[in-house]
Short mmCIF file of C-alpha atoms and ligand atoms in Angstrom, two decimals:
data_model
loop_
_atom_site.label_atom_id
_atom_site.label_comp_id
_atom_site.label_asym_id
_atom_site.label_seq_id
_atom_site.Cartn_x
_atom_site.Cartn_y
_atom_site.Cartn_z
CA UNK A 1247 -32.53 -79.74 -41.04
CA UNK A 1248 -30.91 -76.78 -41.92
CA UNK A 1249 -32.99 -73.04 -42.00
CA UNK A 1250 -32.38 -70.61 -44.88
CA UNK A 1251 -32.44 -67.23 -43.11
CA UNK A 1252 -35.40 -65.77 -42.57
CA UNK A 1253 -34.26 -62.20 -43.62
CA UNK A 1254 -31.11 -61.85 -45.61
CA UNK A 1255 -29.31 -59.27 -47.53
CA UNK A 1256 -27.35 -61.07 -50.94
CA UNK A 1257 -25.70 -59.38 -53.79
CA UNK A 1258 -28.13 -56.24 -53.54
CA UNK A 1259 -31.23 -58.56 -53.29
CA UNK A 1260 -33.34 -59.03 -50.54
CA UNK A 1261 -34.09 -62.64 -49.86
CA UNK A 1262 -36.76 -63.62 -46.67
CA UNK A 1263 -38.47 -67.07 -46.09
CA UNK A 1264 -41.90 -66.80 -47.46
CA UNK A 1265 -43.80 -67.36 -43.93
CA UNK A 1266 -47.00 -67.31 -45.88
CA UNK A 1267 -46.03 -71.25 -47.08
CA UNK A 1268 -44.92 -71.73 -44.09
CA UNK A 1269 -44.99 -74.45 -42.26
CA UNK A 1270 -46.08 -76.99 -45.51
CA UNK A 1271 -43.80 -75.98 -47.57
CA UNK A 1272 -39.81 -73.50 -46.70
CA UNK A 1273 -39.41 -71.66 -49.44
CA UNK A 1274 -37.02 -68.52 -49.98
CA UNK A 1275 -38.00 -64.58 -51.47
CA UNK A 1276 -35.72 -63.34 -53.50
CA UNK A 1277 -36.55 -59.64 -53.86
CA UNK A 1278 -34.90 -57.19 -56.24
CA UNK A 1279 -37.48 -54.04 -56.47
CA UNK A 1280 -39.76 -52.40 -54.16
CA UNK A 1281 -42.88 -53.27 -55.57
CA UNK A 1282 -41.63 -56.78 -54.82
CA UNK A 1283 -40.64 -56.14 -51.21
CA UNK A 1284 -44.08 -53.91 -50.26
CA UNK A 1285 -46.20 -57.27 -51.71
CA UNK A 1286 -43.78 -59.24 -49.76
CA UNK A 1287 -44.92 -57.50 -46.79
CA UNK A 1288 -48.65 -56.41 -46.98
CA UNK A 1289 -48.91 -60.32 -47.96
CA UNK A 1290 -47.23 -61.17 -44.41
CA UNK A 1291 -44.60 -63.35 -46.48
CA UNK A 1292 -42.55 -60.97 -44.46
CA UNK A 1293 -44.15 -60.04 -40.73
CA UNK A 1294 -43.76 -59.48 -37.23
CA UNK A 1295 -42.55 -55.78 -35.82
CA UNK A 1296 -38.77 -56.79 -35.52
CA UNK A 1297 -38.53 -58.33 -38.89
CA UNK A 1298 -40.64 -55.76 -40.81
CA UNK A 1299 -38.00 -53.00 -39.04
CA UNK A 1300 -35.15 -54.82 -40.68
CA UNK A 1301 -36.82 -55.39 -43.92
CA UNK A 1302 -37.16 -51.52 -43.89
CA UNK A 1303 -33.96 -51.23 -43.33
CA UNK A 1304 -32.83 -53.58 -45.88
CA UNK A 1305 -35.66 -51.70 -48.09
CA UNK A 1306 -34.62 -48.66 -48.26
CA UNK A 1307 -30.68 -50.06 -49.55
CA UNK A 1308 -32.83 -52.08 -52.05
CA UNK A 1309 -34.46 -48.57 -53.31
CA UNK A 1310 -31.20 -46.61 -53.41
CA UNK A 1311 -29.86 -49.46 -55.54
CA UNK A 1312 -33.28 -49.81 -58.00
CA UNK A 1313 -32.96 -45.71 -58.18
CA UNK A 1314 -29.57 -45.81 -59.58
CA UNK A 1315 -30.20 -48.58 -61.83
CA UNK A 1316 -33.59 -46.87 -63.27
CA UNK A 1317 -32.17 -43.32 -62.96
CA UNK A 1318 -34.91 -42.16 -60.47
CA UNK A 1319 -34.66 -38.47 -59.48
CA UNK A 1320 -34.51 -38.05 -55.74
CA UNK A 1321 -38.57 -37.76 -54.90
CA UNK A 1322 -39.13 -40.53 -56.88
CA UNK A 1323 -36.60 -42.52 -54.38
CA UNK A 1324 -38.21 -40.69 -51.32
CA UNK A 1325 -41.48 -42.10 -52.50
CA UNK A 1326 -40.69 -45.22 -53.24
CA UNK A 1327 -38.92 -45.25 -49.77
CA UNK A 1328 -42.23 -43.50 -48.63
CA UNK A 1329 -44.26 -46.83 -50.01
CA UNK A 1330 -42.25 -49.06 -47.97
CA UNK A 1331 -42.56 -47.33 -44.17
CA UNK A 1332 -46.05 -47.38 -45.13
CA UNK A 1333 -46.80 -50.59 -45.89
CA UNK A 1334 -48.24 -51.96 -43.18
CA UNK A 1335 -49.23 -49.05 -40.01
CA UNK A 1336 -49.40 -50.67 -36.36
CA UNK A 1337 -45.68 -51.82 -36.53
CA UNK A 1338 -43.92 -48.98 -35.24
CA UNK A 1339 -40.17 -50.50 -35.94
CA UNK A 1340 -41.07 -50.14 -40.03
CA UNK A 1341 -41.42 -46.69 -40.19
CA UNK A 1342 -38.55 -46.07 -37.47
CA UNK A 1343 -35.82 -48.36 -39.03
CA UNK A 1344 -37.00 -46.87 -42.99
CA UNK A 1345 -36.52 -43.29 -41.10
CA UNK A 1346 -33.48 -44.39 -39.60
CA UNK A 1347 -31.48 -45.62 -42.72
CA UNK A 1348 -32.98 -42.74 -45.43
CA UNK A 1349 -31.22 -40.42 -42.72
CA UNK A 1350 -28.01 -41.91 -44.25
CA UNK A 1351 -28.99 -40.45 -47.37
CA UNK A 1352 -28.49 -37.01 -46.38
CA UNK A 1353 -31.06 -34.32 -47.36
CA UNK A 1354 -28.77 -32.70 -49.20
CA UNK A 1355 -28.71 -35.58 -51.62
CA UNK A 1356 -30.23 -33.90 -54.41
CA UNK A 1357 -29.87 -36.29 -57.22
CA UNK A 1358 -29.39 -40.17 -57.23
CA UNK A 1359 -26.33 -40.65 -58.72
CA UNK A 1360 -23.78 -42.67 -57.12
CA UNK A 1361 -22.11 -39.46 -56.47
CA UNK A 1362 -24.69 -37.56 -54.32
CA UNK A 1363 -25.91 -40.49 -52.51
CA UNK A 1364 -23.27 -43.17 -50.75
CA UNK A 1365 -25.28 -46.38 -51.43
CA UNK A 1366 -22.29 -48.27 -49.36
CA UNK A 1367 -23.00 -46.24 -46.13
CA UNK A 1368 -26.89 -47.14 -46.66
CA UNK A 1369 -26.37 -50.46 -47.06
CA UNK A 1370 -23.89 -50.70 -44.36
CA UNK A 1371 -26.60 -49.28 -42.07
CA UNK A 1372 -29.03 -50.96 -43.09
CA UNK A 1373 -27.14 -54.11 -42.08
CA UNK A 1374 -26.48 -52.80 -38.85
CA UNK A 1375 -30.57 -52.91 -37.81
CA UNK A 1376 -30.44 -56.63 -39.46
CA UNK A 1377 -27.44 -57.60 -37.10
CA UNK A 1378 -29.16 -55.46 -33.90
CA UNK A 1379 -32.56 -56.99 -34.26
CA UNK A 1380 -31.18 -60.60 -33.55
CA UNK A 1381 -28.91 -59.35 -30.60
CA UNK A 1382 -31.26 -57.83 -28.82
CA UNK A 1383 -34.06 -60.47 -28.82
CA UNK A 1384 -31.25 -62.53 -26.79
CA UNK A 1385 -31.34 -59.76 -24.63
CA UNK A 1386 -35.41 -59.53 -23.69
CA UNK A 1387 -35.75 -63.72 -23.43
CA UNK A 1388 -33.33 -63.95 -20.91
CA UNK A 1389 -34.49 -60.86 -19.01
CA UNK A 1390 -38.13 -62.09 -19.48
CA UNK A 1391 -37.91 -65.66 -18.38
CA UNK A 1392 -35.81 -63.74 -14.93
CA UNK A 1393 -38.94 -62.16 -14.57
CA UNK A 1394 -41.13 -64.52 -14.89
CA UNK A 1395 -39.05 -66.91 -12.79
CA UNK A 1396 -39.08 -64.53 -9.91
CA UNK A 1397 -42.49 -63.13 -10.12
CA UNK A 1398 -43.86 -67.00 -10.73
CA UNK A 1399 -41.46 -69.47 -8.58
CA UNK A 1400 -39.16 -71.53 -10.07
CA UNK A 1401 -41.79 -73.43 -12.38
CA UNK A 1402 -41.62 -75.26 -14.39
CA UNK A 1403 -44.12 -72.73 -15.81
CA UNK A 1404 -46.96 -72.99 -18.10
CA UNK A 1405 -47.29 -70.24 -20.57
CA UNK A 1406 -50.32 -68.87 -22.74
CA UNK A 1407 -49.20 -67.29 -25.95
CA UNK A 1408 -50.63 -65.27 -29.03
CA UNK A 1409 -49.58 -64.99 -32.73
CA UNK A 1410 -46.29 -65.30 -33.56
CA UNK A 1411 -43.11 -63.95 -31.95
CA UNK A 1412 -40.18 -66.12 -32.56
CA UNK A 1413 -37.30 -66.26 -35.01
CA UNK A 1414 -39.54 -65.59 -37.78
CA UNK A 1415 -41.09 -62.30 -36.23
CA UNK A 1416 -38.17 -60.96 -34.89
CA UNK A 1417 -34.87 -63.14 -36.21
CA UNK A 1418 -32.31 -64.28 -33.41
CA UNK A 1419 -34.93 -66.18 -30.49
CA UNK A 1420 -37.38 -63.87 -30.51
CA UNK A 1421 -39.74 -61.79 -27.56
CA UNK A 1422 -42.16 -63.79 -26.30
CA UNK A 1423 -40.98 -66.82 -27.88
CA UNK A 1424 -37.69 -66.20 -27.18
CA UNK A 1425 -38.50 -65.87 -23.08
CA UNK A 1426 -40.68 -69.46 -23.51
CA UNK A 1427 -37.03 -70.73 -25.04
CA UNK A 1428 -34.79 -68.78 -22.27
CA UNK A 1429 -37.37 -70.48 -19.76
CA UNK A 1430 -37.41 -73.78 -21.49
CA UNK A 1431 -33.30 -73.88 -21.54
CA UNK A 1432 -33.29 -73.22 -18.25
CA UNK A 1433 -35.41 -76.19 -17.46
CA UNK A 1434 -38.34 -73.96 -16.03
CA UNK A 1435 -40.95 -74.67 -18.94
CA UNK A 1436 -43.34 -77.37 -18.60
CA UNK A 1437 -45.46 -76.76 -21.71
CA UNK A 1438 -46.90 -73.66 -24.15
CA UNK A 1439 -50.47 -73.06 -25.28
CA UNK A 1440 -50.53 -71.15 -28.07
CA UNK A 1441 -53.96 -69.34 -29.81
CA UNK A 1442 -54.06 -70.35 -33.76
CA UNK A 1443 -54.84 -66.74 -34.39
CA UNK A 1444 -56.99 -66.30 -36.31
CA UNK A 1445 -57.75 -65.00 -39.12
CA UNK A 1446 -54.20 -65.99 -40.92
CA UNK A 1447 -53.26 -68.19 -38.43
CA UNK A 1448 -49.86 -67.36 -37.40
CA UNK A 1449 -50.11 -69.32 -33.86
CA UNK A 1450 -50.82 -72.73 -35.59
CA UNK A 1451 -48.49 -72.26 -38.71
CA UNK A 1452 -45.74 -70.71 -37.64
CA UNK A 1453 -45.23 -70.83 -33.55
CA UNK A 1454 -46.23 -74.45 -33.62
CA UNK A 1455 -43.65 -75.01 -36.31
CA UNK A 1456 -40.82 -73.19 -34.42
CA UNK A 1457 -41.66 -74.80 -30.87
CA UNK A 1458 -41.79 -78.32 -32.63
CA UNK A 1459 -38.18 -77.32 -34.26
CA UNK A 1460 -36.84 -76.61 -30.58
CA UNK A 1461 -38.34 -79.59 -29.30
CA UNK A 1462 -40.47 -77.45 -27.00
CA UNK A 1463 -44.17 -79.58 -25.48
CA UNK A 1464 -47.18 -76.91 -26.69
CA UNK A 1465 -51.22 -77.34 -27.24
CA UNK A 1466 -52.97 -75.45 -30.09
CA UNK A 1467 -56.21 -74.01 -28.98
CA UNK A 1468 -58.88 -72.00 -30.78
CA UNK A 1469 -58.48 -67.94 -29.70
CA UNK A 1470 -62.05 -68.10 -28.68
CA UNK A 1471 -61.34 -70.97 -26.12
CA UNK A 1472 -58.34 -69.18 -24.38
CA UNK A 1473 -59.80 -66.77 -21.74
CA UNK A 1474 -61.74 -69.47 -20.52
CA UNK A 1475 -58.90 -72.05 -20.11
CA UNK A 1476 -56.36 -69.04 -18.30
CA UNK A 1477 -59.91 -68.95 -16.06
CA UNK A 1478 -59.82 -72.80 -15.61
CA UNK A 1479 -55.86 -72.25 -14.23
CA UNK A 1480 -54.59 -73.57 -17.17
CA UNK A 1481 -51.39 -71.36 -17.57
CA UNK A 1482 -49.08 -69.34 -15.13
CA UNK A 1483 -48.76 -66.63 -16.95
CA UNK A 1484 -49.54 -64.74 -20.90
CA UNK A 1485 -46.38 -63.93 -22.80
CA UNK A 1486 -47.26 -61.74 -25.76
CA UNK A 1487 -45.06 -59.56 -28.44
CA UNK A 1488 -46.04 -55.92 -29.07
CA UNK A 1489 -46.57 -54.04 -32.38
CA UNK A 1490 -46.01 -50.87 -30.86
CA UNK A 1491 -45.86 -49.74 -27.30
CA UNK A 1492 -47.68 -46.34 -26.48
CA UNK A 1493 -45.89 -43.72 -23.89
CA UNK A 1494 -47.97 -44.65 -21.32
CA UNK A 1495 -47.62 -48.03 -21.89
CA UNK A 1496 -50.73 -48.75 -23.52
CA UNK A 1497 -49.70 -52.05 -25.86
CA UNK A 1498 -51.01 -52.86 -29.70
CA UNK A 1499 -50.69 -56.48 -30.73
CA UNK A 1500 -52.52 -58.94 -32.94
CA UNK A 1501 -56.12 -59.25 -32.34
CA UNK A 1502 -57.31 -61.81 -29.84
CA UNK A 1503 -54.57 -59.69 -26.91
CA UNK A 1504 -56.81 -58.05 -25.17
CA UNK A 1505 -58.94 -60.69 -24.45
CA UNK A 1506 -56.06 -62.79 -22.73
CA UNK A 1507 -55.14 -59.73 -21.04
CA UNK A 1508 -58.65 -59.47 -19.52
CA UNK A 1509 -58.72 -63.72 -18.95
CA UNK A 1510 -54.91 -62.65 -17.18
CA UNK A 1511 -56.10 -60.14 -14.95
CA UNK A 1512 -59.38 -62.06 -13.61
CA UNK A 1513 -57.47 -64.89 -13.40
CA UNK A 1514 -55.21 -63.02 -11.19
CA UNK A 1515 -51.86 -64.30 -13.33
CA UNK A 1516 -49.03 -62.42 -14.90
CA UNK A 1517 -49.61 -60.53 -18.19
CA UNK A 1518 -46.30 -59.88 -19.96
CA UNK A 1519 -45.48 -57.95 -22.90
CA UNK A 1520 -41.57 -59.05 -24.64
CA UNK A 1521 -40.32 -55.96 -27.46
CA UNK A 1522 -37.38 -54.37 -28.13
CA UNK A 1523 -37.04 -50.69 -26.89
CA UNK A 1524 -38.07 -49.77 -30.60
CA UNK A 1525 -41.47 -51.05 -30.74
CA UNK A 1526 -41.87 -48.17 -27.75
CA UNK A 1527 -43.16 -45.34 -29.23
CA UNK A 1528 -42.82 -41.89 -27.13
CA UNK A 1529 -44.20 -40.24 -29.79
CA UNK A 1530 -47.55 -41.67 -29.58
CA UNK A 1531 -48.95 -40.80 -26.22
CA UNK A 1532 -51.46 -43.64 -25.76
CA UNK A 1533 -53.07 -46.98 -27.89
CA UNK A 1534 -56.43 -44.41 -28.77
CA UNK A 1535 -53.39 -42.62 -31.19
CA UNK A 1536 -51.79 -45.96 -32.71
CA UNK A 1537 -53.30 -46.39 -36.37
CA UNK A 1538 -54.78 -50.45 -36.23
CA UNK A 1539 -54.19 -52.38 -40.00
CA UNK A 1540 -57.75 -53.02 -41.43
CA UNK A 1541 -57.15 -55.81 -43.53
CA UNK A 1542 -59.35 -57.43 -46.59
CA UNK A 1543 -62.50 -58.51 -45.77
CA UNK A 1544 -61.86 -61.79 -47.47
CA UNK A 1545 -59.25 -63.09 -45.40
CA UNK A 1546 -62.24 -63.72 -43.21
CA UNK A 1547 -64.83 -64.62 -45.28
CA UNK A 1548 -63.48 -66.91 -47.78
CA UNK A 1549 -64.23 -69.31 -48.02
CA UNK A 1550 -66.83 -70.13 -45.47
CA UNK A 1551 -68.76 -67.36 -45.16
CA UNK A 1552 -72.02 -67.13 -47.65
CA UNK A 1553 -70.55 -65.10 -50.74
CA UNK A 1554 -71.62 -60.84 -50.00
CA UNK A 1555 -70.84 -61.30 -46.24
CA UNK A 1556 -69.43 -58.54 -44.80
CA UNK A 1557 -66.63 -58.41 -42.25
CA UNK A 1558 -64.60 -56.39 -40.28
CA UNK A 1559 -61.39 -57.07 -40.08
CA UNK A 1560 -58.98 -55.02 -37.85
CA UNK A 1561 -55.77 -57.28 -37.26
CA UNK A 1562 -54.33 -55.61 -34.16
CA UNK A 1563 -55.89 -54.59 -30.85
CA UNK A 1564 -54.90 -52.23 -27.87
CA UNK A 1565 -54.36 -53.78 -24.67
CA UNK A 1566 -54.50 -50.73 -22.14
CA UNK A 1567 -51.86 -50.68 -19.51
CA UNK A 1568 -53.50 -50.91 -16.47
CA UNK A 1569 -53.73 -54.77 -17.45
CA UNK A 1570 -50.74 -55.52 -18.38
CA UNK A 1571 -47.96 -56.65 -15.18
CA UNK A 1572 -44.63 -55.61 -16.76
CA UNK A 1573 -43.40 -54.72 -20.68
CA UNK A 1574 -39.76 -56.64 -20.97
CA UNK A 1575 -37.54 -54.96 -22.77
CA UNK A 1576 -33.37 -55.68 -23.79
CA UNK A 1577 -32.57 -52.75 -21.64
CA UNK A 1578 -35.09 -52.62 -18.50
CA UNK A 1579 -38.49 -54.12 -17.38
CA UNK A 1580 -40.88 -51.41 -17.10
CA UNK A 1581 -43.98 -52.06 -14.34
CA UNK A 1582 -47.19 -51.84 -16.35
CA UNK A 1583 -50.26 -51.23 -14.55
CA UNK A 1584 -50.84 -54.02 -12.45
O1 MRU B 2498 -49.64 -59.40 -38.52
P1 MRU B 2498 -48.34 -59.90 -37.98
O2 MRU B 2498 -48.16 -61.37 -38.14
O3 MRU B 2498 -47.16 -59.11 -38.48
O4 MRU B 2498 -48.46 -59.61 -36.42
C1 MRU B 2498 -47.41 -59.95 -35.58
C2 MRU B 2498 -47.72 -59.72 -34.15
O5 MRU B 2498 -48.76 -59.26 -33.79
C3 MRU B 2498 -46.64 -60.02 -33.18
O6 MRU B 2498 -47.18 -60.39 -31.95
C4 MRU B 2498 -45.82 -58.74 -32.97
O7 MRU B 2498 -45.34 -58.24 -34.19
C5 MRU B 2498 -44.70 -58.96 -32.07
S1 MRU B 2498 -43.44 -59.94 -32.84
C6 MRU B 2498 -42.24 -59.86 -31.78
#
């Protein structure tokens, strides 16, 4: 069967596969205003640090275009911009890739006419993170399943994995997802385990629907049963994604991480962390300084808890680097602290 894209760029519209349907029911965005695109992505219809860079990206092009259409004076646009890079926190690559295209709009820009501001060049480079994102996740799967192959033997390996890091997350194969494919193409895969992921579930509705799609053998498991089956010598080695990488290597990710990351280390396996170079953040000198999303209480109480339960619902963790073997990057892999 044939995908729609899963983040696209049409006639000035935005349009992204709705992950939050996913996997029952593949069903396409079509977003025209910001309001639309920051519900888009504080609803995770649109997720994953890749893809939310690129939406950004695409975001701010959509802004400049709903500016000159409403006649928005220029700190209404930076504020609107503004809205998106902060829609969701941990993610470093939204607030870099928004940053990144509104530098095309010049300071100078003033006003939001078509004059002042060259919507073509914004779009244009806006377009250029879409088309980067997918090259470079070619880039970290082969260079990750390299490593792994060298650091494990020639497998074929079994791999532990947590949320959701393929095409969806990051478009072309993905980080950690797109090292289990590398690995699996290269005939030195024998199965996956993934987490579900809990609380919204990413591992069993999306990663189990992309692994079935590549014809790839995996096992759901509950997150609370993993540490004990990496103990049991169930998997070779943890593959994980990053949400943003801390200067000293310190690495955010979705809740449930660290917790493999401790199962990796006792178990004496490799813990590996696939990103591009721009979920590294220099400017953010260890995981105590990256912000964590809280997220609504209700996502997980409802609807089993007894109504009035409170909860506390932080969606990303900080693995620190001193347990993590090696971050895998397009360009290099960097030694982590193991
Ligand atoms: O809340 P999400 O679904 O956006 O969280 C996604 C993750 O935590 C991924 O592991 C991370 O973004 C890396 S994707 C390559």
């Amino acid at each position: 069967m044939d995908q729609p894209d899963v983040l696209a760029w049409r006639d000035g519209h935005i349009e992204a596969l709705d992950q939050t349907a996913l996997p029952h029911q593949v069903r396409t965005l079509r977003i025209s205003t910001v309001d639309q695109l920051v519900r888009a992505i504080t609803s995770l219809a649109i997720r994953g640090a890749p893809v939310l860079g690129a939406a950004g990206a695409l975001g701010v092009a959509l802004a400049v275009r709903q500016g000159h259409a409403e006649g928005w004076d220029r700190p209404r646009l930076d504020a609107e911009i503004k809205r998106i890079a902060d829609a969701r926190p941990t993610a470093v690559n939204l607030s870099r890739e928004v940053a990144a295209v509104s530098a095309r709009i010049g300071p100078d820009a003033v006003s939001i006419d078509a004059v002042s501001i060259d919507a073509g060049a914004v779009e244009a480079a806006a377009l250029a993170v879409l088309d980067a994102t997918a090259a470079v996740s070619h880039e970290i799967s082969e260079r990750g399943a390299a490593y792994l192959t060298a650091t494990c033997g020639g497998g074929p390996l079994r791999i532990h994995t947590h949320c959701n890091t393929g095409s969806l997350a990051c478009l072309g194969w993905g980080t950690a997802l797109g090292v289990i494919r590398a690995l699996h193409e290269g005939g030195a895969l024998r199965h996956v385990i993934v987490d579900e992921t809990r609380p919204l579930l990413q591992g069993a509705r999306l990663t189990c629907w992309e692994l079935g799609q590549l014809g790839i053998e995996h096992q759901l498991v509950c997150d609370g049963a993993a540490p004990f089956l990496i103990s049991r010598g169930l998997a070779d080695a943890v593959v994980v994604g990053a949400d943003r990488i801390a200067a000293n290597c310190d690495v955010a990710n979705k809740i449930g991480t660290y917790g493999l990351a401790l199962a990796a280390r006792q178990a004496g396996i490799p813990f590996v962390v696939a990103a591009p170079e721009s979920t590294i953040d220099q400017a953010t000198p260890s995981g105590a300084a990256i912000p964590l999303e809280q997220r609504a209480e209700e996502e997980i109480t409802v609807p089993t808890a007894p109504v009035g339960t409170r909860a506390l619902n932080v969606a990303f963790d900080v693995t620190p680097a001193e347990l993590v073997s090696a971050v895998v990057t397009e360009a290099r892999v960097i030694p982590g602290g193991r």
